[in-house]
């Protein structure tokens, strides 16, 4: 546990904050690990594809282009009654900026695992994985949780 060395108990001193690599203090003073945030978001995305549940993607992305871009292939590629199982993204080399005003910029190398289309418990097809690719992911804090607001190569 990191103790505050600043008046008012608002987190560790600046030199400690700079020393933390992929860990950053969010606006609420809680220790947040960038890799854990990406893992939680990917777990939701993986569940959305496995269950063909576009509503879960609304907990991954802020409303807008990225939500629409991920929801459209889910509806198009995964038939009703089926799920795309194993669409897991592995993030490496995760580095995050210091969160400010509910926003957070994170860089990572991402690799999407191969997945299997299952209908009624039977494998009906496979989707190739992708990557590795470098990404710059912009996160926004929505109702106390980070969601993806932007994503660019990088």
Short mmCIF file of N, CA and C in Angstrom, two decimals:
data_model
loop_
_atom_site.label_atom_id
_atom_site.label_comp_id
_atom_site.label_asym_id
_atom_site.label_seq_id
_atom_site.Cartn_x
_atom_site.Cartn_y
_atom_site.Cartn_z
N UNK A 1 0.84 -1.17 0.00
CA UNK A 1 0.00 0.00 0.00
C UNK A 1 0.89 1.24 0.00
N UNK A 2 0.57 2.20 -0.85
CA UNK A 2 1.33 3.44 -0.94
C UNK A 2 0.72 4.45 0.01
N UNK A 3 1.53 4.98 0.89
CA UNK A 3 1.07 6.00 1.84
C UNK A 3 1.35 7.38 1.27
N UNK A 4 0.53 8.32 1.66
CA UNK A 4 0.69 9.69 1.18
C UNK A 4 1.79 10.40 1.95
N UNK A 5 2.58 11.16 1.20
CA UNK A 5 3.57 12.02 1.82
C UNK A 5 3.22 13.48 1.54
N UNK A 6 2.06 13.72 0.97
CA UNK A 6 1.62 15.07 0.67
C UNK A 6 0.60 15.52 1.70
N UNK A 7 0.53 16.82 1.95
CA UNK A 7 -0.49 17.32 2.87
C UNK A 7 -1.87 16.93 2.38
N UNK A 8 -2.73 16.57 3.30
CA UNK A 8 -4.10 16.21 2.94
C UNK A 8 -4.25 14.77 2.51
N UNK A 9 -3.16 13.98 2.43
CA UNK A 9 -3.25 12.57 2.11
C UNK A 9 -3.73 12.28 0.70
N UNK A 10 -3.29 13.05 -0.28
CA UNK A 10 -3.79 12.88 -1.65
C UNK A 10 -2.85 12.06 -2.52
N UNK A 11 -2.21 11.09 -1.99
CA UNK A 11 -1.36 10.23 -2.80
C UNK A 11 0.11 10.43 -2.47
N UNK A 12 0.96 9.64 -3.13
CA UNK A 12 2.40 9.72 -2.86
C UNK A 12 2.99 11.00 -3.45
N UNK A 13 4.19 11.35 -3.02
CA UNK A 13 4.84 12.54 -3.56
C UNK A 13 5.14 12.36 -5.05
N UNK A 14 5.38 13.46 -5.74
CA UNK A 14 5.57 13.45 -7.19
C UNK A 14 6.69 12.51 -7.62
N UNK A 15 7.81 12.48 -6.86
CA UNK A 15 8.91 11.62 -7.29
C UNK A 15 8.52 10.14 -7.26
N UNK A 16 7.63 9.74 -6.35
CA UNK A 16 7.16 8.36 -6.30
C UNK A 16 6.22 8.09 -7.47
N UNK A 17 5.33 9.04 -7.76
CA UNK A 17 4.40 8.86 -8.88
C UNK A 17 5.15 8.67 -10.18
N UNK A 18 6.23 9.44 -10.39
CA UNK A 18 6.98 9.31 -11.64
C UNK A 18 7.71 7.97 -11.70
N UNK A 19 8.03 7.38 -10.57
CA UNK A 19 8.78 6.13 -10.53
C UNK A 19 7.90 4.92 -10.84
N UNK A 20 6.61 5.07 -10.74
CA UNK A 20 5.71 3.95 -11.01
C UNK A 20 5.53 3.85 -12.52
N UNK A 21 5.91 2.75 -13.13
CA UNK A 21 5.91 2.63 -14.59
C UNK A 21 4.49 2.56 -15.16
N UNK A 22 3.87 1.39 -15.12
CA UNK A 22 2.54 1.24 -15.70
C UNK A 22 1.45 1.47 -14.67
N UNK A 23 1.82 1.87 -13.48
CA UNK A 23 0.84 2.14 -12.44
C UNK A 23 0.71 3.65 -12.31
N UNK A 24 -0.51 4.13 -12.20
CA UNK A 24 -0.76 5.57 -12.06
C UNK A 24 -1.85 5.79 -11.03
N UNK A 25 -1.81 6.95 -10.40
CA UNK A 25 -2.88 7.32 -9.48
C UNK A 25 -3.98 7.99 -10.28
N UNK A 26 -5.20 7.52 -10.15
CA UNK A 26 -6.29 8.16 -10.87
C UNK A 26 -6.76 9.40 -10.11
N UNK A 27 -7.75 10.09 -10.65
CA UNK A 27 -8.21 11.35 -10.08
C UNK A 27 -8.76 11.18 -8.67
N UNK A 28 -9.17 9.99 -8.31
CA UNK A 28 -9.72 9.74 -6.98
C UNK A 28 -8.63 9.34 -5.99
N UNK A 29 -7.38 9.28 -6.46
CA UNK A 29 -6.28 8.93 -5.58
C UNK A 29 -6.12 7.44 -5.39
N UNK A 30 -6.82 6.64 -6.17
CA UNK A 30 -6.70 5.18 -6.06
C UNK A 30 -5.60 4.71 -6.99
N UNK A 31 -4.88 3.68 -6.58
CA UNK A 31 -3.86 3.12 -7.43
C UNK A 31 -4.53 2.30 -8.52
N UNK A 32 -4.23 2.64 -9.76
CA UNK A 32 -4.82 1.94 -10.90
C UNK A 32 -3.67 1.39 -11.73
N UNK A 33 -3.77 0.19 -12.14
CA UNK A 33 -2.75 -0.44 -12.98
C UNK A 33 -3.30 -0.52 -14.40
N UNK A 34 -2.60 0.11 -15.33
CA UNK A 34 -3.08 0.19 -16.71
C UNK A 34 -3.36 -1.20 -17.29
N UNK A 35 -2.49 -2.15 -17.06
CA UNK A 35 -2.69 -3.50 -17.59
C UNK A 35 -3.97 -4.13 -17.04
N UNK A 36 -4.27 -3.87 -15.77
CA UNK A 36 -5.49 -4.42 -15.18
C UNK A 36 -6.74 -3.80 -15.81
N UNK A 37 -6.69 -2.51 -16.10
CA UNK A 37 -7.83 -1.85 -16.74
C UNK A 37 -8.05 -2.46 -18.13
N UNK A 38 -6.98 -2.62 -18.90
CA UNK A 38 -7.12 -3.20 -20.24
C UNK A 38 -7.61 -4.64 -20.16
N UNK A 39 -7.13 -5.39 -19.19
CA UNK A 39 -7.55 -6.78 -19.01
C UNK A 39 -9.05 -6.85 -18.68
N UNK A 40 -9.52 -5.97 -17.80
CA UNK A 40 -10.94 -5.95 -17.43
C UNK A 40 -11.80 -5.60 -18.65
N UNK A 41 -11.38 -4.62 -19.42
CA UNK A 41 -12.13 -4.24 -20.62
C UNK A 41 -12.14 -5.37 -21.64
N UNK A 42 -10.99 -6.03 -21.80
CA UNK A 42 -10.94 -7.14 -22.75
C UNK A 42 -11.77 -8.33 -22.28
N UNK A 43 -11.83 -8.58 -20.98
CA UNK A 43 -12.68 -9.66 -20.47
C UNK A 43 -14.14 -9.40 -20.85
N UNK A 44 -14.59 -8.15 -20.71
CA UNK A 44 -15.96 -7.81 -21.11
C UNK A 44 -16.16 -7.99 -22.61
N UNK A 45 -15.18 -7.54 -23.40
CA UNK A 45 -15.28 -7.67 -24.86
C UNK A 45 -15.32 -9.15 -25.26
N UNK A 46 -14.45 -9.94 -24.64
CA UNK A 46 -14.42 -11.38 -24.93
C UNK A 46 -15.77 -12.02 -24.60
N UNK A 47 -16.35 -11.65 -23.47
CA UNK A 47 -17.68 -12.17 -23.10
C UNK A 47 -18.75 -11.73 -24.11
N UNK A 48 -18.66 -10.49 -24.58
CA UNK A 48 -19.64 -9.99 -25.55
C UNK A 48 -19.63 -10.85 -26.81
N UNK A 49 -18.44 -11.18 -27.30
CA UNK A 49 -18.35 -12.00 -28.52
C UNK A 49 -18.75 -13.45 -28.23
N UNK A 50 -18.37 -13.98 -27.08
CA UNK A 50 -18.72 -15.37 -26.75
C UNK A 50 -20.23 -15.54 -26.58
N UNK A 51 -20.91 -14.49 -26.12
CA UNK A 51 -22.35 -14.57 -25.89
C UNK A 51 -23.19 -13.90 -26.98
N UNK A 52 -22.50 -13.28 -27.94
CA UNK A 52 -23.14 -12.45 -28.97
C UNK A 52 -24.05 -11.40 -28.30
N UNK A 53 -23.47 -10.69 -27.35
CA UNK A 53 -24.21 -9.71 -26.56
C UNK A 53 -23.59 -8.32 -26.76
N UNK A 54 -24.14 -7.58 -27.70
CA UNK A 54 -23.63 -6.25 -28.03
C UNK A 54 -23.74 -5.31 -26.84
N UNK A 55 -24.69 -5.55 -25.95
CA UNK A 55 -24.86 -4.67 -24.78
C UNK A 55 -23.61 -4.65 -23.90
N UNK A 56 -22.89 -5.76 -23.83
CA UNK A 56 -21.66 -5.79 -23.04
C UNK A 56 -20.60 -4.84 -23.60
N UNK A 57 -20.62 -4.63 -24.90
CA UNK A 57 -19.65 -3.71 -25.51
C UNK A 57 -19.85 -2.28 -25.03
N UNK A 58 -21.07 -1.94 -24.61
CA UNK A 58 -21.34 -0.61 -24.08
C UNK A 58 -20.63 -0.38 -22.75
N UNK A 59 -20.13 -1.44 -22.14
CA UNK A 59 -19.33 -1.30 -20.92
C UNK A 59 -17.83 -1.28 -21.23
N UNK A 60 -17.49 -1.46 -22.50
CA UNK A 60 -16.10 -1.44 -22.95
C UNK A 60 -15.77 -0.09 -23.58
N UNK A 61 -16.70 0.45 -24.37
CA UNK A 61 -16.48 1.68 -25.13
C UNK A 61 -17.43 2.77 -24.68
N UNK A 62 -16.99 4.03 -24.84
CA UNK A 62 -17.93 5.13 -24.70
C UNK A 62 -18.81 5.11 -25.94
N UNK A 63 -20.04 5.64 -25.87
CA UNK A 63 -20.90 5.66 -27.06
C UNK A 63 -20.20 6.39 -28.21
N UNK A 64 -20.36 5.82 -29.41
CA UNK A 64 -19.75 6.46 -30.58
C UNK A 64 -19.18 5.48 -31.57
N UNK A 65 -18.22 5.98 -32.33
CA UNK A 65 -17.65 5.24 -33.47
C UNK A 65 -17.07 3.88 -33.10
N UNK A 66 -16.25 3.80 -32.05
CA UNK A 66 -15.61 2.52 -31.69
C UNK A 66 -16.64 1.48 -31.25
N UNK A 67 -17.63 1.90 -30.51
CA UNK A 67 -18.70 0.99 -30.09
C UNK A 67 -19.43 0.46 -31.32
N UNK A 68 -19.75 1.34 -32.25
CA UNK A 68 -20.42 0.93 -33.48
C UNK A 68 -19.54 0.02 -34.33
N UNK A 69 -18.24 0.35 -34.41
CA UNK A 69 -17.32 -0.45 -35.23
C UNK A 69 -17.08 -1.84 -34.67
N UNK A 70 -17.17 -2.02 -33.38
CA UNK A 70 -16.99 -3.35 -32.80
C UNK A 70 -18.32 -4.11 -32.75
N UNK A 71 -19.42 -3.39 -32.58
CA UNK A 71 -20.72 -4.04 -32.53
C UNK A 71 -21.19 -4.57 -33.88
N UNK A 72 -20.87 -3.85 -34.96
CA UNK A 72 -21.32 -4.26 -36.30
C UNK A 72 -20.76 -5.63 -36.70
N UNK A 73 -19.45 -5.88 -36.58
CA UNK A 73 -18.96 -7.22 -36.94
C UNK A 73 -19.47 -8.30 -36.01
N UNK A 74 -19.70 -7.96 -34.75
CA UNK A 74 -20.26 -8.95 -33.83
C UNK A 74 -21.62 -9.41 -34.34
N UNK A 75 -22.47 -8.47 -34.72
CA UNK A 75 -23.80 -8.83 -35.26
C UNK A 75 -23.69 -9.55 -36.60
N UNK A 76 -22.74 -9.10 -37.45
CA UNK A 76 -22.63 -9.63 -38.81
C UNK A 76 -21.95 -11.00 -38.84
N UNK A 77 -20.90 -11.19 -38.05
CA UNK A 77 -20.09 -12.41 -38.15
C UNK A 77 -20.56 -13.54 -37.23
N UNK A 78 -21.26 -13.18 -36.17
CA UNK A 78 -21.68 -14.19 -35.21
C UNK A 78 -23.20 -14.37 -35.32
N UNK A 79 -23.64 -15.50 -35.88
CA UNK A 79 -25.08 -15.72 -36.05
C UNK A 79 -25.81 -15.80 -34.70
N UNK A 80 -27.10 -15.51 -34.73
CA UNK A 80 -27.94 -15.65 -33.54
C UNK A 80 -27.84 -17.08 -33.04
N UNK A 81 -27.67 -17.25 -31.74
CA UNK A 81 -27.54 -18.58 -31.15
C UNK A 81 -26.11 -19.10 -31.13
N UNK A 82 -25.17 -18.28 -31.59
CA UNK A 82 -23.77 -18.68 -31.64
C UNK A 82 -22.92 -17.70 -30.82
N UNK A 83 -21.67 -18.07 -30.63
CA UNK A 83 -20.72 -17.21 -29.95
C UNK A 83 -19.33 -17.41 -30.50
N UNK A 84 -18.54 -16.36 -30.49
CA UNK A 84 -17.15 -16.44 -30.91
C UNK A 84 -16.32 -16.57 -29.64
N UNK A 85 -15.85 -17.78 -29.38
CA UNK A 85 -15.20 -18.12 -28.12
C UNK A 85 -13.69 -17.99 -28.25
N UNK A 86 -13.08 -17.32 -27.28
CA UNK A 86 -11.63 -17.22 -27.23
C UNK A 86 -11.07 -15.95 -27.85
N UNK A 87 -11.91 -14.98 -28.16
CA UNK A 87 -11.45 -13.71 -28.75
C UNK A 87 -10.81 -12.85 -27.66
N UNK A 88 -9.69 -13.31 -27.16
CA UNK A 88 -8.98 -12.66 -26.06
C UNK A 88 -7.82 -11.84 -26.61
N UNK A 89 -7.63 -10.64 -26.06
CA UNK A 89 -6.50 -9.81 -26.45
C UNK A 89 -5.47 -9.82 -25.33
N UNK A 90 -4.24 -10.12 -25.70
CA UNK A 90 -3.13 -10.06 -24.76
C UNK A 90 -2.43 -8.72 -24.94
N UNK A 91 -2.23 -7.99 -23.84
CA UNK A 91 -1.56 -6.70 -23.88
C UNK A 91 -0.19 -6.84 -23.23
N UNK A 92 0.82 -6.32 -23.93
CA UNK A 92 2.18 -6.31 -23.40
C UNK A 92 2.75 -4.90 -23.50
N UNK A 93 3.84 -4.68 -22.80
CA UNK A 93 4.52 -3.39 -22.83
C UNK A 93 3.55 -2.24 -22.54
N UNK A 94 2.72 -2.43 -21.54
CA UNK A 94 1.70 -1.45 -21.21
C UNK A 94 2.33 -0.28 -20.46
N UNK A 95 2.05 0.92 -20.95
CA UNK A 95 2.53 2.15 -20.31
C UNK A 95 1.40 3.15 -20.31
N UNK A 96 1.16 3.76 -19.18
CA UNK A 96 0.08 4.74 -19.09
C UNK A 96 0.58 6.09 -18.66
N UNK A 97 -0.07 7.12 -19.15
CA UNK A 97 0.21 8.48 -18.70
C UNK A 97 -0.45 8.67 -17.34
N UNK A 98 -0.28 9.82 -16.75
CA UNK A 98 -0.96 10.13 -15.50
C UNK A 98 -2.39 10.54 -15.85
N UNK A 99 -3.40 9.87 -15.30
CA UNK A 99 -4.78 10.24 -15.59
C UNK A 99 -5.06 11.68 -15.17
N UNK A 100 -5.83 12.38 -16.00
CA UNK A 100 -6.18 13.76 -15.69
C UNK A 100 -7.58 14.04 -16.22
N UNK A 101 -8.39 14.65 -15.39
CA UNK A 101 -9.75 15.06 -15.78
C UNK A 101 -10.56 13.90 -16.36
N UNK A 102 -10.39 12.72 -15.76
CA UNK A 102 -11.17 11.57 -16.19
C UNK A 102 -10.71 10.93 -17.49
N UNK A 103 -9.55 11.32 -18.00
CA UNK A 103 -8.99 10.76 -19.24
C UNK A 103 -7.65 10.10 -18.93
N UNK A 104 -7.29 9.11 -19.75
CA UNK A 104 -6.05 8.40 -19.55
C UNK A 104 -5.56 7.86 -20.89
N UNK A 105 -4.32 8.12 -21.22
CA UNK A 105 -3.72 7.62 -22.45
C UNK A 105 -2.81 6.44 -22.11
N UNK A 106 -3.02 5.32 -22.79
CA UNK A 106 -2.26 4.10 -22.53
C UNK A 106 -1.69 3.59 -23.85
N UNK A 107 -0.44 3.22 -23.83
CA UNK A 107 0.20 2.57 -24.99
C UNK A 107 0.45 1.11 -24.65
N UNK A 108 0.24 0.25 -25.65
CA UNK A 108 0.45 -1.18 -25.42
C UNK A 108 0.66 -1.89 -26.75
N UNK A 109 1.24 -3.07 -26.67
CA UNK A 109 1.31 -3.96 -27.82
C UNK A 109 0.22 -5.01 -27.62
N UNK A 110 -0.65 -5.15 -28.61
CA UNK A 110 -1.81 -6.05 -28.49
C UNK A 110 -1.72 -7.20 -29.48
N UNK A 111 -2.15 -8.36 -29.02
CA UNK A 111 -2.24 -9.55 -29.88
C UNK A 111 -3.58 -10.21 -29.62
N UNK A 112 -4.38 -10.36 -30.67
CA UNK A 112 -5.69 -11.01 -30.57
C UNK A 112 -5.52 -12.50 -30.83
N UNK A 113 -5.99 -13.30 -29.89
CA UNK A 113 -5.88 -14.76 -30.00
C UNK A 113 -6.86 -15.30 -31.05
N UNK A 114 -6.54 -16.43 -31.67
CA UNK A 114 -7.51 -17.08 -32.56
C UNK A 114 -8.75 -17.46 -31.76
N UNK A 115 -9.89 -17.52 -32.42
CA UNK A 115 -11.13 -17.84 -31.72
C UNK A 115 -11.95 -18.84 -32.54
N UNK A 116 -12.95 -19.41 -31.88
CA UNK A 116 -13.78 -20.45 -32.50
C UNK A 116 -15.24 -20.03 -32.47
N UNK A 117 -15.89 -20.14 -33.61
CA UNK A 117 -17.33 -19.89 -33.69
C UNK A 117 -18.04 -21.16 -33.25
N UNK A 118 -18.83 -21.05 -32.19
CA UNK A 118 -19.57 -22.20 -31.66
C UNK A 118 -21.06 -21.92 -31.72
N UNK A 119 -21.77 -22.87 -32.29
CA UNK A 119 -23.23 -22.80 -32.36
C UNK A 119 -23.79 -24.07 -31.73
N UNK A 120 -24.62 -23.91 -30.71
CA UNK A 120 -25.19 -25.06 -29.99
C UNK A 120 -24.10 -26.01 -29.51
N UNK A 121 -22.98 -25.45 -29.06
CA UNK A 121 -21.90 -26.25 -28.51
C UNK A 121 -20.99 -26.90 -29.53
N UNK A 122 -21.26 -26.68 -30.82
CA UNK A 122 -20.47 -27.31 -31.87
C UNK A 122 -19.61 -26.25 -32.57
N UNK A 123 -18.34 -26.58 -32.80
CA UNK A 123 -17.45 -25.66 -33.52
C UNK A 123 -17.87 -25.58 -34.98
N UNK A 124 -18.20 -24.38 -35.44
CA UNK A 124 -18.64 -24.17 -36.83
C UNK A 124 -17.66 -23.36 -37.65
N UNK A 125 -16.59 -22.93 -37.06
CA UNK A 125 -15.61 -22.14 -37.80
C UNK A 125 -14.57 -21.57 -36.86
N UNK A 126 -13.57 -20.96 -37.47
CA UNK A 126 -12.48 -20.38 -36.70
C UNK A 126 -12.15 -19.00 -37.25
N UNK A 127 -11.72 -18.13 -36.38
CA UNK A 127 -11.25 -16.80 -36.77
C UNK A 127 -9.78 -16.70 -36.40
N UNK A 128 -8.99 -16.24 -37.34
CA UNK A 128 -7.56 -16.08 -37.08
C UNK A 128 -7.33 -14.97 -36.06
N UNK A 129 -6.27 -15.07 -35.35
CA UNK A 129 -5.89 -14.00 -34.45
C UNK A 129 -5.26 -12.86 -35.25
N UNK A 130 -4.75 -11.87 -34.56
CA UNK A 130 -4.12 -10.74 -35.23
C UNK A 130 -3.04 -10.15 -34.32
N UNK A 131 -2.08 -9.50 -34.95
CA UNK A 131 -1.04 -8.81 -34.20
C UNK A 131 0.22 -9.62 -34.13
N UNK A 132 1.18 -9.11 -33.42
CA UNK A 132 1.07 -8.00 -32.49
C UNK A 132 1.05 -6.65 -33.22
N UNK A 133 0.39 -5.70 -32.60
CA UNK A 133 0.34 -4.34 -33.12
C UNK A 133 0.40 -3.34 -31.97
N UNK A 134 1.09 -2.26 -32.20
CA UNK A 134 1.17 -1.21 -31.19
C UNK A 134 -0.09 -0.36 -31.23
N UNK A 135 -0.59 -0.01 -30.07
CA UNK A 135 -1.81 0.79 -29.97
C UNK A 135 -1.62 1.92 -28.97
N UNK A 136 -2.28 3.03 -29.25
CA UNK A 136 -2.46 4.10 -28.27
C UNK A 136 -3.95 4.13 -27.97
N UNK A 137 -4.30 3.84 -26.74
CA UNK A 137 -5.69 3.71 -26.33
C UNK A 137 -6.02 4.87 -25.40
N UNK A 138 -7.07 5.59 -25.74
CA UNK A 138 -7.54 6.69 -24.90
C UNK A 138 -8.70 6.18 -24.06
N UNK A 139 -8.55 6.29 -22.76
CA UNK A 139 -9.59 5.83 -21.83
C UNK A 139 -10.30 7.03 -21.23
N UNK A 140 -11.60 6.87 -20.99
CA UNK A 140 -12.39 7.91 -20.33
C UNK A 140 -13.10 7.27 -19.15
N UNK A 141 -13.16 8.00 -18.05
CA UNK A 141 -13.83 7.49 -16.85
C UNK A 141 -15.32 7.80 -16.97
N UNK A 142 -16.13 6.73 -16.95
CA UNK A 142 -17.58 6.86 -17.07
C UNK A 142 -18.20 6.12 -15.89
N UNK A 143 -18.94 6.83 -15.07
CA UNK A 143 -19.59 6.23 -13.89
C UNK A 143 -18.62 5.37 -13.07
N UNK A 144 -17.41 5.91 -12.85
CA UNK A 144 -16.45 5.25 -11.99
C UNK A 144 -15.62 4.15 -12.64
N UNK A 145 -15.84 3.88 -13.93
CA UNK A 145 -15.07 2.84 -14.62
C UNK A 145 -14.46 3.42 -15.90
N UNK A 146 -13.27 2.95 -16.24
CA UNK A 146 -12.66 3.38 -17.49
C UNK A 146 -13.28 2.63 -18.66
N UNK A 147 -13.50 3.36 -19.76
CA UNK A 147 -13.96 2.79 -21.03
C UNK A 147 -13.10 3.34 -22.13
N UNK A 148 -13.05 2.62 -23.25
CA UNK A 148 -12.23 3.04 -24.38
C UNK A 148 -12.96 4.15 -25.13
N UNK A 149 -12.27 5.30 -25.25
CA UNK A 149 -12.84 6.45 -25.95
C UNK A 149 -12.18 6.64 -27.32
N UNK A 150 -10.99 6.09 -27.49
CA UNK A 150 -10.27 6.24 -28.75
C UNK A 150 -9.19 5.19 -28.84
N UNK A 151 -8.83 4.86 -30.09
CA UNK A 151 -7.79 3.85 -30.30
C UNK A 151 -7.11 4.16 -31.62
N UNK A 152 -5.79 4.28 -31.58
CA UNK A 152 -5.02 4.60 -32.78
C UNK A 152 -3.79 3.69 -32.84
N UNK A 153 -3.27 3.44 -34.05
CA UNK A 153 -2.00 2.71 -34.14
C UNK A 153 -0.92 3.53 -33.44
N UNK A 154 0.02 2.83 -32.86
CA UNK A 154 1.09 3.59 -32.26
C UNK A 154 1.72 2.89 -31.16
#
